[in-house]
Structure formats: structure tokens, C-alpha cells
Amino acid sequence: MKPYLKRAWAEISLSNLRNNVNVINEMIGENTEIMAVVKADAYGHGEHQVSRCLWESGVKYFAVSNLDEAIAVRNSCPEAEILILGYTPPEYGQTLADNNIIQGIVSSEYAHELVKYTSKSIRCHVKIDTGMGRIGLKYDTPSECAEEILRLSECEKLSIEGIYTHFAVADCDDSENIEYTDKQEKYILDVYSELVSRGLKLRHIHFANSATISYRNSTKSTLARAGIIMYGLCPNYPMEINKRLKSVMALKAVISHVKAVEKGDSISYGRTFIAPEDMVVATVTIGYADGYSRLLSSKGEILVHGKRCAIIGRVCMDQLMIDVTNVQAKAGDIVTLIGKDGDDEITADELASICSTIGYEVVCGISKRVPRIFHEGEE
């Protein structure tokens, strides 16, 4: 696939996305439903097309970060259940109600402020801070937390439908972190039990993020907030995920120029690479302004005709150079920066490892000037 007049592009495999929905459904079991996390433009994959594909694949619940994202998903999927995980300015309470959006309640003070700005009831899930330390109700005991939720439930403009929390280290397999996650899970389950015993039966309790789904799945979470694994990447590389999950994004570009370089010639800014011998060097039409990290300078590799070619010198804003001495390369050839080519594959997780970051940042960082090309074939 070579989009007309495109210098660099991301190919999004909708068939791989549907495959991942099916695999995750098998992982979570019949008592839990997928809540697809599509914040940050569906982790850089394209919010509208991804949301529509997920909806048509049977996903009914979606999670986003903010009101703008929620409205965008509402426009794509008019009948979807949409939860804003984080903060919405209280003055937009009426907008939440008018668009049937579920708001995460991050504190009691926030809840009371929110209802001042709406004439209708606002659907909500209450966030509980069980140890992540970001947002949410935080109390020493589950009974105290439940008591506060019961007080909030008495507000006529709040329709509390669920509680949720977020695990900090569910992607870690050492005993200390497993124990920490166990305590987080026990706390929210105890809050839920206390609410039920006090007569408040909620529709949802959810705490299963991608790491939880992958490494310690619980049938007690009514919703599974599938984020990074929905797109075929690892919550904590190199800890493996289900091998049937497939990467949804591939990143491609083209070779614009091929030249012979003599021993001692320098390549790119700062002269950080000096040719150790005569070489053949190709220039590729992608750079850090496209979201391909400068940290990959003289460290990353690119697939050319199925063979790995090393990046040499610094990645520039719009271009980078690779060693193609051992590959028959010419101007116009398509190269693969993320994805499969022949028998080899470069993943976003691999690039993240080189840059000392996470795959999330790699795919979210592919810039808007890189068009997303949606197709049905597998990568």
C-alpha cells in the first residue's frame, strides 16, 4: 500500500483491531464487558474510525480523557456508553447531561460543584483512589469511603451508576507489587460490598485495565478497560501479552535519495556519525516532527525489503539516514519503521525500549501530519 503523494503514513489494520476485540472478550469472560479506551485519538490510531470499528464489533462502552474526546465519540457512535475518566470543568455539567455522557467523579467537592451547572441529572461513576495517588475519593477505610458515596447518592442531580479505580503496578510480577495490587483490589471490592449492604446496588464496579486483563484478570470487574492491548501492544514490555493479539498500527515512509559515502564522511547534524568504511546511505522521508523520536539516532533500525538497516547519525525534523550497504535500495522504495516486512517485525514496544519509554508514548506521539490510512488487511 502506497498512499498517493504521502511521504510518511500510518497504516491502521481494522481487521487486526476486530481480532483483538475477539481475543480480549475470550480473556475477560462472559460476565465482563469491554470498555474500549479511545482517549488521545485512540492512542494515535484515529478516534473516529477506531470507535466506529469497535462499535460495529460489539463494543458498547468507551472511555476517554476529556469532554472534547467524549463529544467526538458521541458523534461517531450516537448510542455508545461513554465515560470521562478524568476531570471536566464543572461549568460544562449541562453539556454532560445533554449528551448523555458519564462523568468520573474525582472528589466530593467536585461533585457538588458540578451539579450547580445543570438542570438535569448527570450520570456518573465515582473514582476511588486505592493507591494510584492521582484523583479520586481517598479514605482510610472502605466503610468511610462507602459512607461518602452514600452521601453523594442523595444528591438528586447525580445518578451514580458505578465505582472504579486504577491499579498502579498490575503489570509487575514481583511479590511486593502483587501484594500492593491485591490490597487495591480488596479495598474497592470492600467498598462495593459495603454499599450493597447499605442498600446501594450499583451497575458497575471496574478496575481491570490492560495490565489487569493480561496478567491477573478478575471476573469481579464488570467492565474491562482495554487500552493499550486493544492496539496490540504491551502494558509493560517485555512482559508478554496474549500472542493472538495483533499490532494495529504500522508506520511507513519512502526512500528519497541513495548515495555512496566514503570512509571518513560525516552524516547529519553534529557529525555524530563518521563512516568507518565506504558505505551506501539512504535518506528516508520521516523525522521527529512526524513523531519518530530523535532518541533513535544511531540506535534504531528500519526494515527495507525485509532486512534491518541501521539509522546512522541524528534523526532530523523531516528526514533520517540509514545504512543500506547490504540492501538493494532505490529512491521510491517503501520502508517500515513500525510493523512487519517479510519475516521480521519492528514493534512500537521495541522502539520504546530503545528510548527508555513505553509503547504508549510511541504510538500516541505519531504526529497529526502523518495521515492514518485505514484498511482491512492484516499487518
mmCIF file of C-alpha atoms in Angstrom:
data_model
loop_
_atom_site.group_PDB
_atom_site.id
_atom_site.type_symbol
_atom_site.label_atom_id
_atom_site.label_comp_id
_atom_site.label_asym_id
_atom_site.label_seq_id
_atom_site.Cartn_x
_atom_site.Cartn_y
_atom_site.Cartn_z
ATOM 1 C CA MET A 1 0.000 0.000 0.000
ATOM 2 C CA LYS A 2 1.413 3.374 -1.026
ATOM 3 C CA PRO A 3 -0.947 6.323 -0.489
ATOM 4 C CA TYR A 4 -0.710 8.831 -3.297
ATOM 5 C CA LEU A 5 1.691 11.704 -2.591
ATOM 6 C CA LYS A 6 2.365 10.630 1.003
ATOM 7 C CA ARG A 7 5.908 10.885 2.346
ATOM 8 C CA ALA A 8 5.130 9.130 5.629
ATOM 9 C CA TRP A 9 1.944 7.440 6.788
ATOM 10 C CA ALA A 10 0.487 5.088 9.382
ATOM 11 C CA GLU A 11 -1.481 2.069 8.233
ATOM 12 C CA ILE A 12 -4.255 1.058 10.638
ATOM 13 C CA SER A 13 -5.493 -2.511 10.297
ATOM 14 C CA LEU A 14 -9.186 -2.649 11.220
ATOM 15 C CA SER A 15 -9.171 -6.426 10.846
ATOM 16 C CA ASN A 16 -6.423 -6.653 13.480
ATOM 17 C CA LEU A 17 -8.472 -4.389 15.729
ATOM 18 C CA ARG A 18 -11.509 -6.648 15.387
ATOM 19 C CA ASN A 19 -9.292 -9.656 16.088
ATOM 20 C CA ASN A 20 -8.145 -8.024 19.314
ATOM 21 C CA VAL A 21 -11.737 -7.393 20.410
ATOM 22 C CA ASN A 22 -12.465 -11.098 19.980
ATOM 23 C CA VAL A 23 -9.321 -12.160 21.839
ATOM 24 C CA ILE A 24 -9.961 -9.780 24.746
ATOM 25 C CA ASN A 25 -13.564 -10.956 25.020
ATOM 26 C CA GLU A 26 -12.246 -14.504 25.423
ATOM 27 C CA MET A 27 -9.756 -13.324 28.049
ATOM 28 C CA ILE A 28 -12.282 -11.498 30.240
ATOM 29 C CA GLY A 29 -15.134 -13.992 30.117
ATOM 30 C CA GLU A 30 -18.851 -13.565 29.669
ATOM 31 C CA ASN A 31 -19.524 -11.696 32.926
ATOM 32 C CA THR A 32 -17.370 -8.711 31.977
ATOM 33 C CA GLU A 33 -17.809 -6.278 29.101
ATOM 34 C CA ILE A 34 -15.105 -4.408 27.231
ATOM 35 C CA MET A 35 -14.817 -0.699 27.853
ATOM 36 C CA ALA A 36 -12.577 0.431 24.996
ATOM 37 C CA VAL A 37 -10.195 3.211 25.956
ATOM 38 C CA VAL A 38 -10.039 5.550 22.960
ATOM 39 C CA LYS A 39 -8.507 8.635 24.550
ATOM 40 C CA ALA A 40 -5.676 10.531 22.849
ATOM 41 C CA ASP A 41 -7.123 9.925 19.367
ATOM 42 C CA ALA A 42 -7.436 6.204 20.153
ATOM 43 C CA TYR A 43 -3.784 6.097 21.235
ATOM 44 C CA GLY A 44 -2.817 7.786 17.985
ATOM 45 C CA HIS A 45 -4.721 5.342 15.780
ATOM 46 C CA GLY A 46 -7.639 7.577 14.748
ATOM 47 C CA GLU A 47 -10.557 8.158 17.087
ATOM 48 C CA HIS A 48 -13.465 8.184 14.636
ATOM 49 C CA GLN A 49 -12.596 5.139 12.543
ATOM 50 C CA VAL A 50 -11.430 3.107 15.544
ATOM 51 C CA SER A 51 -14.555 3.925 17.573
ATOM 52 C CA ARG A 52 -16.835 3.006 14.675
ATOM 53 C CA CYS A 53 -14.997 -0.272 14.103
ATOM 54 C CA LEU A 54 -15.194 -1.138 17.796
ATOM 55 C CA TRP A 55 -18.903 -0.286 17.945
ATOM 56 C CA GLU A 56 -19.606 -2.450 14.906
ATOM 57 C CA SER A 57 -17.603 -5.231 16.602
ATOM 58 C CA GLY A 58 -19.974 -5.213 19.550
ATOM 59 C CA VAL A 59 -18.205 -2.844 21.955
ATOM 60 C CA LYS A 60 -20.777 -0.628 23.697
ATOM 61 C CA TYR A 61 -18.672 1.087 26.371
ATOM 62 C CA PHE A 62 -15.963 3.655 25.696
ATOM 63 C CA ALA A 63 -13.593 5.563 27.981
ATOM 64 C CA VAL A 64 -11.988 8.903 27.205
ATOM 65 C CA SER A 65 -9.947 11.539 28.993
ATOM 66 C CA ASN A 66 -11.948 14.718 28.488
ATOM 67 C CA LEU A 67 -15.158 16.284 27.214
ATOM 68 C CA ASP A 68 -13.873 17.049 23.712
ATOM 69 C CA GLU A 69 -12.990 13.379 23.237
ATOM 70 C CA ALA A 70 -16.356 12.319 24.645
ATOM 71 C CA ILE A 71 -18.270 14.534 22.210
ATOM 72 C CA ALA A 72 -16.192 13.177 19.322
ATOM 73 C CA VAL A 73 -17.045 9.583 20.270
ATOM 74 C CA ARG A 74 -20.691 10.539 20.737
ATOM 75 C CA ASN A 75 -20.724 11.915 17.174
ATOM 76 C CA SER A 76 -19.140 8.690 15.883
ATOM 77 C CA CYS A 77 -21.243 6.315 17.996
ATOM 78 C CA PRO A 78 -24.541 8.015 18.930
ATOM 79 C CA GLU A 79 -25.760 5.161 21.150
ATOM 80 C CA ALA A 80 -22.490 4.362 22.940
ATOM 81 C CA GLU A 81 -21.956 4.489 26.700
ATOM 82 C CA ILE A 82 -19.120 6.987 27.204
ATOM 83 C CA LEU A 83 -17.200 7.562 30.435
ATOM 84 C CA ILE A 84 -14.876 10.506 31.012
ATOM 85 C CA LEU A 85 -12.191 9.054 33.265
ATOM 86 C CA GLY A 86 -10.799 12.399 34.371
ATOM 87 C CA TYR A 87 -11.828 15.984 35.052
ATOM 88 C CA THR A 88 -14.419 18.052 33.219
ATOM 89 C CA PRO A 89 -14.756 21.726 34.261
ATOM 90 C CA PRO A 90 -17.951 21.955 36.345
ATOM 91 C CA GLU A 91 -19.412 24.682 34.144
ATOM 92 C CA TYR A 92 -19.867 22.022 31.447
ATOM 93 C CA GLY A 93 -22.239 19.989 33.600
ATOM 94 C CA GLN A 94 -25.177 20.781 31.343
ATOM 95 C CA THR A 95 -23.191 19.632 28.301
ATOM 96 C CA LEU A 96 -22.523 16.309 30.018
ATOM 97 C CA ALA A 97 -26.213 15.816 30.745
ATOM 98 C CA ASP A 98 -27.369 16.931 27.304
ATOM 99 C CA ASN A 99 -25.029 14.469 25.604
ATOM 100 C CA ASN A 100 -25.745 11.542 27.940
ATOM 101 C CA ILE A 101 -22.077 11.297 28.938
ATOM 102 C CA ILE A 102 -20.977 9.559 32.137
ATOM 103 C CA GLN A 103 -18.637 11.692 34.225
ATOM 104 C CA GLY A 104 -15.982 10.388 36.573
ATOM 105 C CA ILE A 105 -16.423 11.985 40.000
ATOM 106 C CA VAL A 106 -12.935 12.781 41.250
ATOM 107 C CA SER A 107 -13.884 14.250 44.656
ATOM 108 C CA SER A 108 -16.923 15.170 46.734
ATOM 109 C CA GLU A 109 -16.162 18.859 46.325
ATOM 110 C CA TYR A 110 -16.086 18.403 42.573
ATOM 111 C CA ALA A 111 -19.428 16.582 42.575
ATOM 112 C CA HIS A 112 -21.170 19.363 44.493
ATOM 113 C CA GLU A 113 -19.735 21.997 42.185
ATOM 114 C CA LEU A 114 -20.687 20.044 39.056
ATOM 115 C CA VAL A 115 -24.389 19.846 39.845
ATOM 116 C CA LYS A 116 -24.633 23.631 40.181
ATOM 117 C CA TYR A 117 -24.337 23.910 36.417
ATOM 118 C CA THR A 118 -27.033 21.525 35.237
ATOM 119 C CA SER A 119 -30.799 21.409 35.241
ATOM 120 C CA LYS A 120 -30.774 17.667 34.579
ATOM 121 C CA SER A 121 -29.289 14.653 36.291
ATOM 122 C CA ILE A 122 -25.676 13.795 35.422
ATOM 123 C CA ARG A 123 -24.735 10.137 35.067
ATOM 124 C CA CYS A 124 -21.521 9.347 36.890
ATOM 125 C CA HIS A 125 -19.067 6.758 38.153
ATOM 126 C CA VAL A 126 -17.198 7.602 41.360
ATOM 127 C CA LYS A 127 -13.426 7.310 41.204
ATOM 128 C CA ILE A 128 -11.737 5.837 44.273
ATOM 129 C CA ASP A 129 -8.038 6.369 44.929
ATOM 130 C CA THR A 130 -6.928 2.963 46.203
ATOM 131 C CA GLY A 131 -3.229 3.681 45.777
ATOM 132 C CA MET A 132 -2.562 5.302 42.405
ATOM 133 C CA GLY A 133 -2.294 8.724 44.025
ATOM 134 C CA ARG A 134 -3.790 10.787 41.193
ATOM 135 C CA ILE A 135 -7.502 11.524 41.597
ATOM 136 C CA GLY A 136 -10.442 10.036 43.428
ATOM 137 C CA LEU A 137 -12.014 9.669 46.852
ATOM 138 C CA LYS A 138 -9.397 8.672 49.425
ATOM 139 C CA TYR A 139 -10.317 7.365 52.858
ATOM 140 C CA ASP A 140 -8.521 5.214 55.397
ATOM 141 C CA THR A 141 -11.196 2.531 55.414
ATOM 142 C CA PRO A 142 -13.650 1.143 52.850
ATOM 143 C CA SER A 143 -16.556 1.894 55.189
ATOM 144 C CA GLU A 144 -15.625 5.585 55.333
ATOM 145 C CA CYS A 145 -15.374 5.692 51.550
ATOM 146 C CA ALA A 146 -18.721 3.947 51.162
ATOM 147 C CA GLU A 147 -20.309 6.387 53.587
ATOM 148 C CA GLU A 148 -19.194 9.329 51.450
ATOM 149 C CA ILE A 149 -20.527 7.691 48.275
ATOM 150 C CA LEU A 150 -23.855 7.142 50.024
ATOM 151 C CA ARG A 151 -23.976 10.841 50.875
ATOM 152 C CA LEU A 152 -23.258 11.696 47.242
ATOM 153 C CA SER A 153 -26.020 9.357 46.091
ATOM 154 C CA GLU A 154 -28.545 11.546 47.932
ATOM 155 C CA CYS A 155 -27.863 14.407 45.511
ATOM 156 C CA GLU A 156 -30.830 14.464 43.138
ATOM 157 C CA LYS A 157 -28.764 15.684 40.191
ATOM 158 C CA LEU A 158 -26.221 12.878 40.467
ATOM 159 C CA SER A 159 -27.048 9.451 39.072
ATOM 160 C CA ILE A 160 -24.300 7.206 40.453
ATOM 161 C CA GLU A 161 -24.041 4.071 38.326
ATOM 162 C CA GLY A 162 -20.662 2.700 39.319
ATOM 163 C CA ILE A 163 -17.349 2.973 41.125
ATOM 164 C CA TYR A 164 -13.898 2.473 39.682
ATOM 165 C CA THR A 165 -10.226 2.631 40.489
ATOM 166 C CA HIS A 166 -6.893 2.283 38.701
ATOM 167 C CA PHE A 167 -4.107 -0.121 39.564
ATOM 168 C CA ALA A 168 -0.588 1.286 39.751
ATOM 169 C CA VAL A 169 1.519 -1.870 39.336
ATOM 170 C CA ALA A 170 -0.719 -4.578 37.902
ATOM 171 C CA ASP A 171 1.908 -5.053 35.192
ATOM 172 C CA CYS A 172 4.582 -6.106 37.698
ATOM 173 C CA ASP A 173 5.145 -9.715 38.707
ATOM 174 C CA ASP A 174 7.267 -9.373 41.852
ATOM 175 C CA SER A 175 5.741 -10.285 45.209
ATOM 176 C CA GLU A 176 5.759 -6.770 46.676
ATOM 177 C CA ASN A 177 3.860 -5.243 43.766
ATOM 178 C CA ILE A 178 1.459 -8.180 43.518
ATOM 179 C CA GLU A 179 0.625 -7.630 47.183
ATOM 180 C CA TYR A 180 0.098 -3.919 46.540
ATOM 181 C CA THR A 181 -2.367 -4.634 43.733
ATOM 182 C CA ASP A 182 -4.122 -7.233 45.877
ATOM 183 C CA LYS A 183 -4.700 -4.531 48.509
ATOM 184 C CA GLN A 184 -6.023 -2.102 45.884
ATOM 185 C CA GLU A 185 -8.457 -4.702 44.585
ATOM 186 C CA LYS A 186 -9.604 -5.724 48.068
ATOM 187 C CA TYR A 187 -10.263 -2.107 49.012
ATOM 188 C CA ILE A 188 -12.620 -1.355 46.124
ATOM 189 C CA LEU A 189 -14.364 -4.726 46.482
ATOM 190 C CA ASP A 190 -14.915 -3.968 50.171
ATOM 191 C CA VAL A 191 -16.335 -0.546 49.297
ATOM 192 C CA TYR A 192 -18.738 -2.171 46.853
ATOM 193 C CA SER A 193 -19.799 -4.789 49.398
ATOM 194 C CA GLU A 194 -20.405 -2.075 51.973
ATOM 195 C CA LEU A 195 -22.563 -0.133 49.521
ATOM 196 C CA VAL A 196 -24.620 -3.207 48.700
ATOM 197 C CA SER A 197 -25.125 -3.959 52.396
ATOM 198 C CA ARG A 198 -26.335 -0.389 52.858
ATOM 199 C CA GLY A 199 -28.849 -0.691 50.045
ATOM 200 C CA LEU A 200 -26.957 0.961 47.162
ATOM 201 C CA LYS A 201 -26.632 -1.606 44.357
ATOM 202 C CA LEU A 202 -24.558 -0.153 41.551
ATOM 203 C CA ARG A 203 -24.500 -1.338 37.971
ATOM 204 C CA HIS A 204 -20.730 -1.299 37.665
ATOM 205 C CA ILE A 205 -17.535 -1.787 39.598
ATOM 206 C CA HIS A 206 -14.434 -1.697 37.433
ATOM 207 C CA PHE A 207 -10.707 -1.817 37.968
ATOM 208 C CA ALA A 208 -9.447 -4.051 35.140
ATOM 209 C CA ASN A 209 -7.036 -2.084 32.971
ATOM 210 C CA SER A 210 -4.909 -3.603 30.195
ATOM 211 C CA ALA A 211 -2.339 -4.905 32.680
ATOM 212 C CA THR A 212 -5.031 -6.469 34.856
ATOM 213 C CA ILE A 213 -6.693 -8.124 31.867
ATOM 214 C CA SER A 214 -3.350 -9.508 30.724
ATOM 215 C CA TYR A 215 -1.752 -10.662 33.953
ATOM 216 C CA ARG A 216 -4.371 -11.012 36.714
ATOM 217 C CA ASN A 217 -7.832 -10.940 35.204
ATOM 218 C CA SER A 218 -10.740 -10.755 37.663
ATOM 219 C CA THR A 219 -14.327 -11.671 36.913
ATOM 220 C CA LYS A 220 -15.425 -9.265 39.658
ATOM 221 C CA SER A 221 -14.753 -6.241 37.441
ATOM 222 C CA THR A 222 -17.912 -5.680 35.398
ATOM 223 C CA LEU A 223 -16.006 -3.652 32.804
ATOM 224 C CA ALA A 224 -12.566 -4.314 31.362
ATOM 225 C CA ARG A 225 -10.932 -1.031 30.384
ATOM 226 C CA ALA A 226 -8.925 -2.319 27.435
ATOM 227 C CA GLY A 227 -6.416 0.328 26.423
ATOM 228 C CA ILE A 228 -3.003 -0.474 25.030
ATOM 229 C CA ILE A 229 -3.726 -4.182 24.475
ATOM 230 C CA MET A 230 -6.655 -3.193 22.240
ATOM 231 C CA TYR A 231 -3.991 -1.898 19.864
ATOM 232 C CA GLY A 232 -1.773 -4.969 20.242
ATOM 233 C CA LEU A 233 0.938 -3.511 22.469
ATOM 234 C CA CYS A 234 2.262 -4.498 25.897
ATOM 235 C CA PRO A 235 1.379 -2.738 29.153
ATOM 236 C CA ASN A 236 4.895 -3.472 30.364
ATOM 237 C CA TYR A 237 7.339 -4.566 27.663
ATOM 238 C CA PRO A 238 8.906 -7.136 27.558
ATOM 239 C CA MET A 239 6.298 -8.927 29.716
ATOM 240 C CA GLU A 240 4.347 -10.833 27.095
ATOM 241 C CA ILE A 241 0.687 -10.407 26.300
ATOM 242 C CA ASN A 242 -1.640 -12.905 24.630
ATOM 243 C CA LYS A 243 0.154 -13.961 21.457
ATOM 244 C CA ARG A 244 -3.054 -13.773 19.433
ATOM 245 C CA LEU A 245 -3.267 -10.013 19.949
ATOM 246 C CA LYS A 246 -2.021 -8.193 16.852
ATOM 247 C CA SER A 247 -0.464 -4.774 16.372
ATOM 248 C CA VAL A 248 -2.962 -2.429 14.762
ATOM 249 C CA MET A 249 -0.578 0.299 13.566
ATOM 250 C CA ALA A 250 2.244 0.144 11.032
ATOM 251 C CA LEU A 251 4.400 3.178 10.232
ATOM 252 C CA LYS A 252 5.772 3.559 6.716
ATOM 253 C CA ALA A 253 7.838 6.060 4.722
ATOM 254 C CA VAL A 254 9.832 6.113 1.481
ATOM 255 C CA ILE A 255 13.441 6.434 0.444
ATOM 256 C CA SER A 256 14.028 9.772 -1.255
ATOM 257 C CA HIS A 257 17.732 9.510 -2.059
ATOM 258 C CA VAL A 258 20.514 6.898 -2.202
ATOM 259 C CA LYS A 259 24.194 7.805 -2.356
ATOM 260 C CA ALA A 260 27.647 6.345 -1.957
ATOM 261 C CA VAL A 261 29.556 7.578 1.092
ATOM 262 C CA GLU A 262 33.317 7.295 1.507
ATOM 263 C CA LYS A 263 35.174 6.293 4.646
ATOM 264 C CA GLY A 264 35.520 9.363 6.888
ATOM 265 C CA ASP A 265 32.423 11.178 5.565
ATOM 266 C CA SER A 266 30.030 12.513 8.228
ATOM 267 C CA ILE A 267 26.277 12.073 8.311
ATOM 268 C CA SER A 268 23.676 14.513 9.702
ATOM 269 C CA TYR A 269 23.788 17.232 12.358
ATOM 270 C CA GLY A 270 26.656 17.368 14.812
ATOM 271 C CA ARG A 271 28.779 14.952 12.779
ATOM 272 C CA THR A 272 27.960 12.283 15.368
ATOM 273 C CA PHE A 273 28.367 9.552 12.759
ATOM 274 C CA ILE A 274 31.563 9.220 10.743
ATOM 275 C CA ALA A 275 31.562 6.464 8.130
ATOM 276 C CA PRO A 276 34.004 3.746 9.272
ATOM 277 C CA GLU A 277 34.264 2.468 5.694
ATOM 278 C CA ASP A 278 32.801 3.067 2.261
ATOM 279 C CA MET A 279 29.020 2.746 2.550
ATOM 280 C CA VAL A 280 25.734 3.197 0.725
ATOM 281 C CA VAL A 281 23.372 5.554 2.582
ATOM 282 C CA ALA A 282 19.675 6.170 2.000
ATOM 283 C CA THR A 283 17.617 9.138 3.137
ATOM 284 C CA VAL A 284 14.120 8.367 4.461
ATOM 285 C CA THR A 285 11.225 10.828 4.452
ATOM 286 C CA ILE A 286 10.340 10.869 8.155
ATOM 287 C CA GLY A 287 11.692 12.645 11.213
ATOM 288 C CA TYR A 288 10.986 13.785 14.717
ATOM 289 C CA ALA A 289 8.302 16.243 13.573
ATOM 290 C CA ASP A 290 6.390 13.152 12.452
ATOM 291 C CA GLY A 291 6.785 11.636 15.896
ATOM 292 C CA TYR A 292 9.739 9.398 15.131
ATOM 293 C CA SER A 293 11.914 10.055 18.143
ATOM 294 C CA ARG A 294 15.297 11.759 17.906
ATOM 295 C CA LEU A 295 16.372 9.363 20.679
ATOM 296 C CA LEU A 296 16.559 6.693 17.964
ATOM 297 C CA SER A 297 19.502 8.484 16.349
ATOM 298 C CA SER A 298 22.224 5.904 15.568
ATOM 299 C CA LYS A 299 20.254 3.361 17.657
ATOM 300 C CA GLY A 300 17.097 2.399 15.801
ATOM 301 C CA GLU A 301 16.639 0.142 12.785
ATOM 302 C CA ILE A 302 14.282 0.246 9.812
ATOM 303 C CA LEU A 303 13.090 -2.605 7.618
ATOM 304 C CA VAL A 304 13.991 -2.290 3.951
ATOM 305 C CA HIS A 305 12.829 -5.209 1.792
ATOM 306 C CA GLY A 306 12.534 -7.275 4.970
ATOM 307 C CA LYS A 307 16.072 -6.553 6.188
ATOM 308 C CA ARG A 308 17.081 -4.396 9.122
ATOM 309 C CA CYS A 309 19.045 -1.275 8.261
ATOM 310 C CA ALA A 310 20.623 0.837 10.972
ATOM 311 C CA ILE A 311 19.824 4.513 11.440
ATOM 312 C CA ILE A 312 23.062 6.494 11.204
ATOM 313 C CA GLY A 313 23.543 9.980 12.531
ATOM 314 C CA ARG A 314 20.916 12.161 14.124
ATOM 315 C CA VAL A 315 17.257 11.929 13.201
ATOM 316 C CA CYS A 316 16.303 15.268 11.624
ATOM 317 C CA MET A 317 12.973 17.082 11.769
ATOM 318 C CA ASP A 318 11.726 15.659 8.450
ATOM 319 C CA GLN A 319 14.317 13.080 7.399
ATOM 320 C CA LEU A 320 16.730 10.449 8.637
ATOM 321 C CA MET A 321 19.514 8.378 7.128
ATOM 322 C CA ILE A 322 20.090 4.620 7.125
ATOM 323 C CA ASP A 323 22.862 2.244 6.104
ATOM 324 C CA VAL A 324 21.705 0.287 3.045
ATOM 325 C CA THR A 325 25.117 -1.054 2.072
ATOM 326 C CA ASN A 326 23.855 -4.630 2.154
ATOM 327 C CA VAL A 327 20.404 -3.985 0.669
ATOM 328 C CA GLN A 328 19.402 -3.193 -2.887
ATOM 329 C CA ALA A 329 17.608 0.091 -2.243
ATOM 330 C CA LYS A 330 16.492 2.895 -4.520
ATOM 331 C CA ALA A 331 14.521 6.115 -4.354
ATOM 332 C CA GLY A 332 10.792 5.417 -4.028
ATOM 333 C CA ASP A 333 11.182 2.190 -2.066
ATOM 334 C CA ILE A 334 8.799 1.844 0.885
ATOM 335 C CA VAL A 335 10.403 1.252 4.278
ATOM 336 C CA THR A 336 8.836 0.055 7.520
ATOM 337 C CA LEU A 337 9.538 1.845 10.788
ATOM 338 C CA ILE A 338 6.851 0.031 12.786
ATOM 339 C CA GLY A 339 5.290 -3.198 11.561
ATOM 340 C CA LYS A 340 6.110 -6.307 9.578
ATOM 341 C CA ASP A 341 8.136 -6.638 6.398
ATOM 342 C CA GLY A 342 8.893 -10.155 5.259
ATOM 343 C CA ASP A 343 9.757 -12.392 8.199
ATOM 344 C CA ASP A 344 10.781 -9.567 10.520
ATOM 345 C CA GLU A 345 8.846 -7.072 12.596
ATOM 346 C CA ILE A 346 9.685 -3.883 14.472
ATOM 347 C CA THR A 347 7.179 -3.056 17.181
ATOM 348 C CA ALA A 348 6.397 0.200 18.937
ATOM 349 C CA ASP A 349 7.388 -1.575 22.146
ATOM 350 C CA GLU A 350 10.836 -2.276 20.694
ATOM 351 C CA LEU A 351 11.325 1.379 19.798
ATOM 352 C CA ALA A 352 10.110 2.398 23.239
ATOM 353 C CA SER A 353 12.668 0.117 24.871
ATOM 354 C CA ILE A 354 15.477 1.815 22.933
ATOM 355 C CA CYS A 355 14.180 5.239 24.015
ATOM 356 C CA SER A 356 13.671 4.175 27.661
ATOM 357 C CA THR A 357 9.949 4.871 27.465
ATOM 358 C CA ILE A 358 6.743 2.889 26.792
ATOM 359 C CA GLY A 359 4.909 1.838 23.644
ATOM 360 C CA TYR A 360 2.014 4.122 24.617
ATOM 361 C CA GLU A 361 4.199 7.185 24.083
ATOM 362 C CA VAL A 362 5.477 5.932 20.729
ATOM 363 C CA VAL A 363 2.055 5.455 19.100
ATOM 364 C CA CYS A 364 0.477 8.494 20.774
ATOM 365 C CA GLY A 365 3.397 10.568 19.586
ATOM 366 C CA ILE A 366 2.932 9.927 15.848
ATOM 367 C CA SER A 367 2.033 13.440 14.770
ATOM 368 C CA LYS A 368 -1.069 14.722 13.031
ATOM 369 C CA ARG A 369 0.832 15.424 9.823
ATOM 370 C CA VAL A 370 1.218 11.658 9.380
ATOM 371 C CA PRO A 371 -2.036 10.527 7.727
ATOM 372 C CA ARG A 372 -3.754 7.408 9.030
ATOM 373 C CA ILE A 373 -4.656 5.000 6.251
ATOM 374 C CA PHE A 374 -7.348 2.516 7.300
ATOM 375 C CA HIS A 375 -7.549 -0.887 5.670
ATOM 376 C CA GLU A 376 -8.869 -4.390 6.250
ATOM 377 C CA GLY A 377 -5.728 -6.441 5.698
ATOM 378 C CA GLU A 378 -3.547 -7.821 8.463
ATOM 379 C CA GLU A 379 -0.126 -6.420 9.187
#
